[in-house]
mmCIF file of C-alpha atoms and ligand atoms in Angstrom:
data_model
loop_
_atom_site.group_PDB
_atom_site.id
_atom_site.type_symbol
_atom_site.label_atom_id
_atom_site.label_comp_id
_atom_site.label_asym_id
_atom_site.label_seq_id
_atom_site.Cartn_x
_atom_site.Cartn_y
_atom_site.Cartn_z
ATOM 1 C CA PRO I 1 138.119 120.599 95.873
ATOM 2 C CA PRO I 2 140.721 119.631 98.474
ATOM 3 C CA PHE I 3 141.717 116.005 98.712
ATOM 4 C CA ALA I 4 139.658 115.173 101.792
ATOM 5 C CA LYS I 5 136.582 116.686 100.193
ATOM 6 C CA ARG I 6 137.205 114.707 97.003
ATOM 7 C CA LEU I 7 137.450 111.515 99.034
ATOM 8 C CA GLU I 8 134.176 112.316 100.681
ATOM 9 C CA LEU I 9 132.491 112.896 97.317
ATOM 10 C CA MET I 10 133.869 109.607 96.017
ATOM 11 C CA ARG I 11 132.383 107.764 98.909
ATOM 12 C CA THR I 12 128.810 108.945 98.357
ATOM 13 C CA ILE I 13 126.576 105.931 98.795
ATOM 14 C CA TYR I 14 123.771 105.700 96.260
ATOM 15 C CA ASP I 15 120.965 103.178 96.613
ATOM 16 C CA LEU I 16 118.520 103.736 93.782
ATOM 17 C CA HIS I 17 116.078 100.840 94.202
ATOM 18 C CA SER I 18 113.912 100.202 97.282
ATOM 19 C CA HIS I 19 110.367 99.333 98.379
ATOM 20 C CA THR I 20 107.916 100.099 101.181
ATOM 21 C CA LEU I 21 104.600 98.608 102.251
ATOM 22 C CA GLU I 22 102.924 100.871 99.703
ATOM 23 C CA SER I 23 103.891 98.010 97.352
ATOM 24 C CA ASP I 24 105.446 94.692 98.475
ATOM 25 C CA GLY I 25 107.967 95.920 101.054
ATOM 26 C CA THR I 26 107.402 95.708 104.798
ATOM 27 C CA LEU I 27 108.569 99.100 106.149
ATOM 28 C CA THR I 28 106.691 102.379 106.083
ATOM 29 C CA PRO I 29 108.295 105.150 103.995
ATOM 30 C CA THR I 30 109.486 106.819 107.223
ATOM 31 C CA GLU I 31 111.028 103.591 108.515
ATOM 32 C CA LEU I 32 112.719 103.023 105.166
ATOM 33 C CA VAL I 33 114.303 106.472 105.121
ATOM 34 C CA GLU I 34 115.450 106.203 108.749
ATOM 35 C CA ARG I 35 117.005 102.811 108.111
ATOM 36 C CA ALA I 36 118.734 104.036 104.947
ATOM 37 C CA ALA I 37 120.223 106.954 106.887
ATOM 38 C CA ARG I 38 121.462 104.558 109.599
ATOM 39 C CA MET I 39 123.057 102.407 106.902
ATOM 40 C CA GLY I 40 124.952 105.422 105.591
ATOM 41 C CA VAL I 41 122.983 105.842 102.373
ATOM 42 C CA GLN I 42 123.290 109.409 101.138
ATOM 43 C CA VAL I 43 121.096 109.223 98.043
ATOM 44 C CA LEU I 44 118.078 106.916 98.235
ATOM 45 C CA ALA I 45 115.495 106.295 95.525
ATOM 46 C CA LEU I 46 112.099 104.981 96.604
ATOM 47 C CA THR I 47 110.893 102.793 93.733
ATOM 48 C CA ASP I 48 107.702 100.993 94.730
ATOM 49 C CA HIS I 49 106.017 98.720 92.187
ATOM 50 C CA ASP I 50 103.476 100.600 90.050
ATOM 51 C CA VAL I 51 102.698 103.152 92.753
ATOM 52 C CA THR I 52 104.101 106.485 93.967
ATOM 53 C CA HIS I 53 101.995 106.889 97.107
ATOM 54 C CA GLY I 54 104.919 106.511 99.515
ATOM 55 C CA ILE I 55 106.952 109.367 98.086
ATOM 56 C CA ALA I 56 105.392 112.284 99.971
ATOM 57 C CA GLU I 57 105.937 110.632 103.374
ATOM 58 C CA ALA I 58 109.460 109.573 102.397
ATOM 59 C CA GLN I 59 110.256 113.170 101.355
ATOM 60 C CA GLN I 60 109.088 114.426 104.752
ATOM 61 C CA ALA I 61 111.196 111.860 106.569
ATOM 62 C CA ALA I 62 114.222 112.644 104.369
ATOM 63 C CA ALA I 63 113.901 116.354 105.178
ATOM 64 C CA LYS I 64 114.662 115.420 108.808
ATOM 65 C CA GLU I 65 117.801 113.466 107.860
ATOM 66 C CA SER I 66 120.556 115.970 107.106
ATOM 67 C CA GLY I 67 122.750 113.490 105.256
ATOM 68 C CA LEU I 68 120.133 111.905 103.047
ATOM 69 C CA GLN I 69 118.638 112.992 99.768
ATOM 70 C CA LEU I 70 115.511 111.260 98.470
ATOM 71 C CA VAL I 71 114.991 110.604 94.774
ATOM 72 C CA PRO I 72 111.316 110.079 93.884
ATOM 73 C CA GLY I 73 111.015 106.952 91.789
ATOM 74 C CA VAL I 74 108.885 104.010 90.717
ATOM 75 C CA GLU I 75 109.419 100.462 89.404
ATOM 76 C CA ILE I 76 107.026 99.854 86.530
ATOM 77 C CA SER I 77 105.804 96.436 85.336
ATOM 78 C CA VAL I 78 106.288 96.142 81.566
ATOM 79 C CA THR I 79 105.454 93.454 79.030
ATOM 80 C CA TRP I 80 108.052 93.118 76.285
ATOM 81 C CA GLN I 81 107.916 90.242 73.804
ATOM 82 C CA GLY I 82 105.569 88.329 76.082
ATOM 83 C CA ARG I 83 107.827 88.641 79.157
ATOM 84 C CA THR I 84 107.638 90.796 82.230
ATOM 85 C CA LEU I 85 110.390 93.378 82.680
ATOM 86 C CA HIS I 86 110.803 95.959 85.415
ATOM 87 C CA ILE I 87 111.671 99.505 84.387
ATOM 88 C CA ILE I 88 112.670 101.992 87.048
ATOM 89 C CA GLY I 89 111.834 105.664 86.745
ATOM 90 C CA LEU I 90 114.242 107.905 88.679
ATOM 91 C CA GLY I 91 113.526 111.537 89.474
ATOM 92 C CA VAL I 92 109.927 111.420 88.312
ATOM 93 C CA ASP I 93 107.288 114.013 89.091
ATOM 94 C CA ALA I 94 104.885 111.789 91.019
ATOM 95 C CA GLU I 95 101.986 114.119 90.195
ATOM 96 C CA ASN I 96 102.408 113.870 86.442
ATOM 97 C CA THR I 97 98.980 113.052 84.965
ATOM 98 C CA ALA I 98 100.013 110.479 82.352
ATOM 99 C CA LEU I 99 102.171 108.667 84.883
ATOM 100 C CA VAL I 100 99.497 108.746 87.587
ATOM 101 C CA THR I 101 96.806 107.500 85.184
ATOM 102 C CA GLY I 102 99.048 104.820 83.719
ATOM 103 C CA LEU I 103 100.061 103.460 87.113
ATOM 104 C CA ALA I 104 96.431 103.395 88.298
ATOM 105 C CA ASP I 105 95.600 101.266 85.260
ATOM 106 C CA LEU I 106 98.440 98.844 86.088
ATOM 107 C CA ARG I 107 97.154 98.501 89.637
ATOM 108 C CA GLN I 108 93.704 97.676 88.240
ATOM 109 C CA ARG I 109 95.254 94.928 86.126
ATOM 110 C CA ARG I 110 97.087 93.657 89.198
ATOM 111 C CA ASN I 111 93.805 93.408 91.027
ATOM 112 C CA GLU I 112 92.137 91.466 88.201
ATOM 113 C CA ARG I 113 95.155 89.158 88.040
ATOM 114 C CA GLY I 114 94.945 88.727 91.818
ATOM 115 C CA ARG I 115 91.328 87.549 91.607
ATOM 116 C CA GLU I 116 92.354 84.922 89.093
ATOM 117 C CA ILE I 117 95.354 83.860 91.185
ATOM 118 C CA GLY I 118 92.963 83.508 94.113
ATOM 119 C CA GLN I 119 90.559 81.324 92.129
ATOM 120 C CA ARG I 120 93.361 79.085 90.940
ATOM 121 C CA LEU I 121 94.724 78.619 94.432
ATOM 122 C CA GLU I 122 91.238 77.900 95.748
ATOM 123 C CA SER I 123 90.832 75.263 93.014
ATOM 124 C CA ILE I 124 93.675 73.307 94.624
ATOM 125 C CA GLY I 125 92.277 73.695 98.122
ATOM 126 C CA VAL I 126 93.779 76.950 99.397
ATOM 127 C CA GLU I 127 90.870 78.604 101.138
ATOM 128 C CA ASN I 128 90.150 82.295 101.029
ATOM 129 C CA ALA I 129 93.269 83.020 98.977
ATOM 130 C CA TYR I 130 92.234 86.336 97.426
ATOM 131 C CA ALA I 131 90.928 87.913 100.628
ATOM 132 C CA GLY I 132 93.858 86.424 102.505
ATOM 133 C CA ALA I 133 96.425 87.957 100.177
ATOM 134 C CA ARG I 134 94.522 91.250 100.244
ATOM 135 C CA SER I 135 94.930 91.420 104.015
ATOM 136 C CA TYR I 136 98.724 91.412 103.522
ATOM 137 C CA SER I 137 98.562 94.400 101.187
ATOM 138 C CA HIS I 138 98.809 97.672 103.093
ATOM 139 C CA GLY I 139 98.922 99.903 100.044
ATOM 140 C CA ASP I 140 97.159 100.157 96.746
ATOM 141 C CA ILE I 141 98.726 97.230 94.915
ATOM 142 C CA LEU I 142 98.218 93.496 95.133
ATOM 143 C CA SER I 143 101.443 91.596 94.503
ATOM 144 C CA ARG I 144 102.333 87.939 94.247
ATOM 145 C CA THR I 145 104.464 88.663 97.313
ATOM 146 C CA HIS I 146 101.249 89.203 99.302
ATOM 147 C CA PHE I 147 99.986 85.808 98.155
ATOM 148 C CA ALA I 148 103.347 84.296 99.123
ATOM 149 C CA ARG I 149 103.218 85.739 102.657
ATOM 150 C CA PHE I 150 99.645 84.519 103.061
ATOM 151 C CA LEU I 151 100.671 81.015 101.897
ATOM 152 C CA VAL I 152 103.608 80.915 104.321
ATOM 153 C CA ASP I 153 101.581 82.040 107.336
ATOM 154 C CA ASN I 154 98.958 79.412 106.543
ATOM 155 C CA ASN I 155 101.487 76.598 106.274
ATOM 156 C CA TYR I 156 101.272 76.041 102.542
ATOM 157 C CA ALA I 157 104.983 76.809 102.218
ATOM 158 C CA LYS I 158 107.965 77.164 104.544
ATOM 159 C CA ASP I 159 109.090 80.559 103.307
ATOM 160 C CA VAL I 160 108.340 83.144 100.646
ATOM 161 C CA GLY I 161 110.931 81.736 98.234
ATOM 162 C CA ARG I 162 109.337 78.293 98.435
ATOM 163 C CA ALA I 163 105.838 79.756 98.058
ATOM 164 C CA PHE I 164 106.954 81.266 94.745
ATOM 165 C CA LYS I 165 108.649 78.080 93.646
ATOM 166 C CA LYS I 166 105.685 75.892 94.480
ATOM 167 C CA TYR I 167 102.699 78.092 93.601
ATOM 168 C CA LEU I 168 103.466 81.469 92.060
ATOM 169 C CA SER I 169 106.347 81.242 89.598
ATOM 170 C CA ASN I 170 105.794 81.069 85.852
ATOM 171 C CA GLY I 171 104.296 77.673 85.034
ATOM 172 C CA LYS I 172 102.930 76.962 88.516
ATOM 173 C CA VAL I 173 99.231 76.697 89.344
ATOM 174 C CA GLY I 174 98.985 80.204 90.782
ATOM 175 C CA TYR I 175 100.869 81.903 87.969
ATOM 176 C CA VAL I 176 98.608 84.101 85.869
ATOM 177 C CA HIS I 177 100.006 85.983 82.897
ATOM 178 C CA CYS I 178 99.298 89.673 83.018
ATOM 179 C CA GLU I 179 99.681 92.091 80.133
ATOM 180 C CA TRP I 180 101.433 95.142 81.641
ATOM 181 C CA VAL I 181 102.351 98.367 79.808
ATOM 182 C CA GLY I 182 104.530 98.282 76.685
ATOM 183 C CA LEU I 183 108.195 99.280 76.849
ATOM 184 C CA GLU I 184 107.922 102.417 74.712
ATOM 185 C CA GLU I 185 104.827 103.655 76.499
ATOM 186 C CA CYS I 186 106.460 103.111 79.880
ATOM 187 C CA ILE I 187 109.571 105.064 78.853
ATOM 188 C CA GLY I 188 107.224 107.767 77.573
ATOM 189 C CA TRP I 189 105.553 108.047 80.997
ATOM 190 C CA ILE I 190 108.899 108.294 82.776
ATOM 191 C CA ASN I 191 110.460 110.801 80.394
ATOM 192 C CA GLY I 192 107.210 112.782 80.294
ATOM 193 C CA ALA I 193 107.372 113.018 84.083
ATOM 194 C CA GLY I 194 110.899 114.407 83.861
ATOM 195 C CA GLY I 195 112.615 111.177 84.958
ATOM 196 C CA GLN I 196 115.229 108.754 83.690
ATOM 197 C CA ALA I 197 114.273 105.205 82.690
ATOM 198 C CA VAL I 198 116.493 102.397 83.949
ATOM 199 C CA ILE I 199 116.207 98.639 83.286
ATOM 200 C CA ALA I 200 116.009 96.982 86.714
ATOM 201 C CA HIS I 201 118.065 93.886 87.587
ATOM 202 C CA PRO I 202 118.932 92.918 83.985
ATOM 203 C CA GLY I 203 120.569 89.693 85.174
ATOM 204 C CA ARG I 204 117.300 88.353 86.569
ATOM 205 C CA TYR I 205 115.517 87.914 83.232
ATOM 206 C CA ALA I 206 115.821 84.535 81.587
ATOM 207 C CA ILE I 207 116.871 85.919 78.203
ATOM 208 C CA GLY I 208 119.798 85.041 75.974
ATOM 209 C CA SER I 209 122.518 87.489 75.006
ATOM 210 C CA GLY I 210 121.064 88.169 71.542
ATOM 211 C CA THR I 211 117.672 89.048 72.997
ATOM 212 C CA MET I 212 119.369 91.149 75.671
ATOM 213 C CA ARG I 213 121.125 93.186 72.985
ATOM 214 C CA ARG I 214 117.836 93.631 71.115
ATOM 215 C CA LEU I 215 116.218 94.817 74.338
ATOM 216 C CA LEU I 216 119.012 97.294 75.072
ATOM 217 C CA GLY I 217 118.874 98.671 71.526
ATOM 218 C CA GLU I 218 115.097 99.115 71.595
ATOM 219 C CA PHE I 219 115.233 100.564 75.077
ATOM 220 C CA ARG I 220 117.854 103.152 74.158
ATOM 221 C CA ASP I 221 116.122 104.062 70.881
ATOM 222 C CA ALA I 222 112.862 104.622 72.797
ATOM 223 C CA GLY I 223 114.578 107.102 75.130
ATOM 224 C CA GLY I 224 115.780 104.817 77.922
ATOM 225 C CA ALA I 225 118.642 106.206 79.975
ATOM 226 C CA GLY I 226 120.391 103.408 81.812
ATOM 227 C CA ILE I 227 120.597 99.928 83.270
ATOM 228 C CA GLU I 228 121.062 98.702 86.797
ATOM 229 C CA VAL I 229 124.614 97.426 86.584
ATOM 230 C CA VAL I 230 124.930 96.808 90.325
ATOM 231 C CA CYS I 231 121.946 95.159 92.033
ATOM 232 C CA GLY I 232 121.681 93.832 95.547
ATOM 233 C CA ASN I 233 123.216 90.423 95.292
ATOM 234 C CA ASN I 234 124.753 90.054 91.866
ATOM 235 C CA ASN I 235 128.291 88.816 91.338
ATOM 236 C CA SER I 236 131.250 90.625 89.834
ATOM 237 C CA GLY I 237 131.035 88.656 86.576
ATOM 238 C CA GLU I 238 127.505 89.928 86.075
ATOM 239 C CA ILE I 239 128.519 93.451 86.985
ATOM 240 C CA ASP I 240 131.342 93.434 84.426
ATOM 241 C CA ARG I 241 129.020 92.051 81.789
ATOM 242 C CA PHE I 242 126.386 94.726 82.265
ATOM 243 C CA ALA I 243 128.978 97.472 82.659
ATOM 244 C CA ARG I 244 130.327 96.553 79.225
ATOM 245 C CA LEU I 245 126.839 96.339 77.750
ATOM 246 C CA ALA I 246 125.923 99.746 79.166
ATOM 247 C CA ASN I 247 128.965 101.281 77.511
ATOM 248 C CA ASP I 248 128.357 99.409 74.223
ATOM 249 C CA PHE I 249 124.864 100.844 74.021
ATOM 250 C CA GLY I 250 125.668 104.316 75.305
ATOM 251 C CA LEU I 251 123.594 103.750 78.432
ATOM 252 C CA LEU I 252 124.243 105.055 81.944
ATOM 253 C CA ALA I 253 124.805 102.743 84.915
ATOM 254 C CA SER I 254 122.670 102.615 88.066
ATOM 255 C CA CYS I 255 122.896 100.702 91.325
ATOM 256 C CA GLY I 256 120.317 99.643 93.886
ATOM 257 C CA SER I 257 119.718 97.056 96.568
ATOM 258 C CA ASP I 258 116.058 96.243 95.741
ATOM 259 C CA PHE I 259 115.502 96.299 99.497
ATOM 260 C CA HIS I 260 112.032 95.029 100.519
ATOM 261 C CA GLY I 261 112.457 94.809 104.285
ATOM 262 C CA PRO I 262 114.748 93.591 107.072
ATOM 263 C CA GLU I 263 113.362 90.033 106.747
ATOM 264 C CA GLN I 264 115.419 89.585 103.589
ATOM 265 C CA HIS I 265 118.748 89.657 105.387
ATOM 266 C CA TRP I 266 120.631 89.041 102.122
ATOM 267 C CA ARG I 267 119.530 92.436 100.761
ATOM 268 C CA GLU I 268 120.279 95.523 102.795
ATOM 269 C CA LEU I 269 120.013 99.231 102.056
ATOM 270 C CA GLY I 270 123.310 100.594 100.786
ATOM 271 C CA ARG I 271 124.971 97.155 100.804
ATOM 272 C CA LEU I 272 126.145 97.076 97.246
ATOM 273 C CA THR I 273 129.074 95.636 95.383
ATOM 274 C CA ARG I 274 131.513 98.335 94.332
ATOM 275 C CA PHE I 275 130.385 100.487 91.420
ATOM 276 C CA PRO I 276 132.491 99.526 88.380
ATOM 277 C CA GLU I 277 135.046 101.926 87.000
ATOM 278 C CA GLY I 278 134.662 103.115 83.444
ATOM 279 C CA CYS I 279 130.874 103.414 83.592
ATOM 280 C CA ARG I 280 128.969 106.663 83.386
ATOM 281 C CA PRO I 281 126.710 106.774 86.444
ATOM 282 C CA VAL I 282 123.050 107.632 86.037
ATOM 283 C CA TRP I 283 123.604 110.501 88.504
ATOM 284 C CA GLN I 284 126.321 112.159 86.405
ATOM 285 C CA ASP I 285 124.163 115.215 85.686
ATOM 286 C CA TRP I 286 122.317 115.382 88.993
ATOM 287 C CA HIS I 287 122.828 118.319 91.290
HETATM 288 P P1 LIG H 301 104.406 90.728 90.995
HETATM 289 O O1 LIG H 301 104.947 92.035 90.462
HETATM 290 O O2 LIG H 301 103.158 90.902 91.777
HETATM 291 O O3 LIG H 301 104.275 89.697 89.914
HETATM 292 O O4 LIG H 301 105.452 90.177 92.048
HETATM 293 C C1 LIG H 301 106.822 90.238 91.759
HETATM 294 C C2 LIG H 301 107.575 90.440 93.064
HETATM 295 O O5 LIG H 301 107.654 89.219 93.749
HETATM 296 C C3 LIG H 301 109.000 90.878 92.841
HETATM 297 O O6 LIG H 301 109.084 92.278 92.848
HETATM 298 C C4 LIG H 301 109.722 90.289 94.022
HETATM 299 O O7 LIG H 301 109.682 91.196 95.103
HETATM 300 C C5 LIG H 301 108.908 89.077 94.376
HETATM 301 N N1 LIG H 301 109.472 87.816 93.887
HETATM 302 C C6 LIG H 301 109.500 87.361 92.634
HETATM 303 N N2 LIG H 301 110.057 86.139 92.558
HETATM 304 C C7 LIG H 301 110.398 85.802 93.825
HETATM 305 C C8 LIG H 301 111.027 84.676 94.435
HETATM 306 N N3 LIG H 301 111.402 83.617 93.709
HETATM 307 N N4 LIG H 301 111.212 84.717 95.764
HETATM 308 C C9 LIG H 301 110.835 85.757 96.500
HETATM 309 N N5 LIG H 301 110.249 86.854 95.990
HETATM 310 C C10 LIG H 301 110.027 86.878 94.669
HETATM 311 MN MN1 LIG H 302 109.031 93.288 94.792
HETATM 312 MN MN1 LIG H 303 111.902 94.098 90.172
HETATM 313 MN MN1 LIG H 304 112.297 96.063 93.064
#
């Protein structure tokens, strides 16, 4: 292609990680797509937690935006070696039976966990915690984020970050372990639904470099496709580290903001650190 066209292709803005109020975001799928288009995003993946209900509306909204392509996705809660990991599925068929059934089961577990979180919070004097958190959930999942918003609005914490730190993080009174789906099974759902599995925000897990290498090896051997090398607010040292790891393990590289809503001003759609050179992007075979 001519030079100008090549430049244009190089500048394509991919944001492959975002949420709506179908999970723990605050925008509707239509609002999300419109905002992404305004921010100059050309390829947007909607990746709500354990639910695909927003995809149809997002597709309709994307059809009205000439410059924006929507990738149907999901961010799946996984338990690996006793820890929670998030695995993104990109380009999934949201109607796929195994995926649909598996996600419904995860949402059921979320609900059971939520009841226990509610009881624990009530045991330290937070009234009506379960019903309160429920009222912040506009979709089909109950997230710790909904508890956090409830706690903030009822003056138990100053902001969502502090609500997590004080009540909801691992080790705090409102933290309840939940056994999510296994890594292999999750990759099976994604691949079975025609998608690509990507490890979300690898820098956010508290795991050492040996364990990280074990994870990447197992992930790749189970059919995983890539890792999120560029996430919303990571630094260039982290990006270089995961770019190298992706190449070492023959994995593709993805990028996404993990946008949840305009309230989190430090994470914006399409606002991503430059994609590193020398990585194979997860979209290399997309057309
Ligand atoms: P859950 O999947 O219900 O356990 O909730 C996890 C979600 O909570 C993540 O997807 C984040 O959106 C949010 N979250 C986790 N930790 C924090 C934190 N320290 N501050 C703000 N939000 C957080
Ligand atoms: Mn979230
Ligand atoms: Mn996540
Ligand atoms: Mn996310």
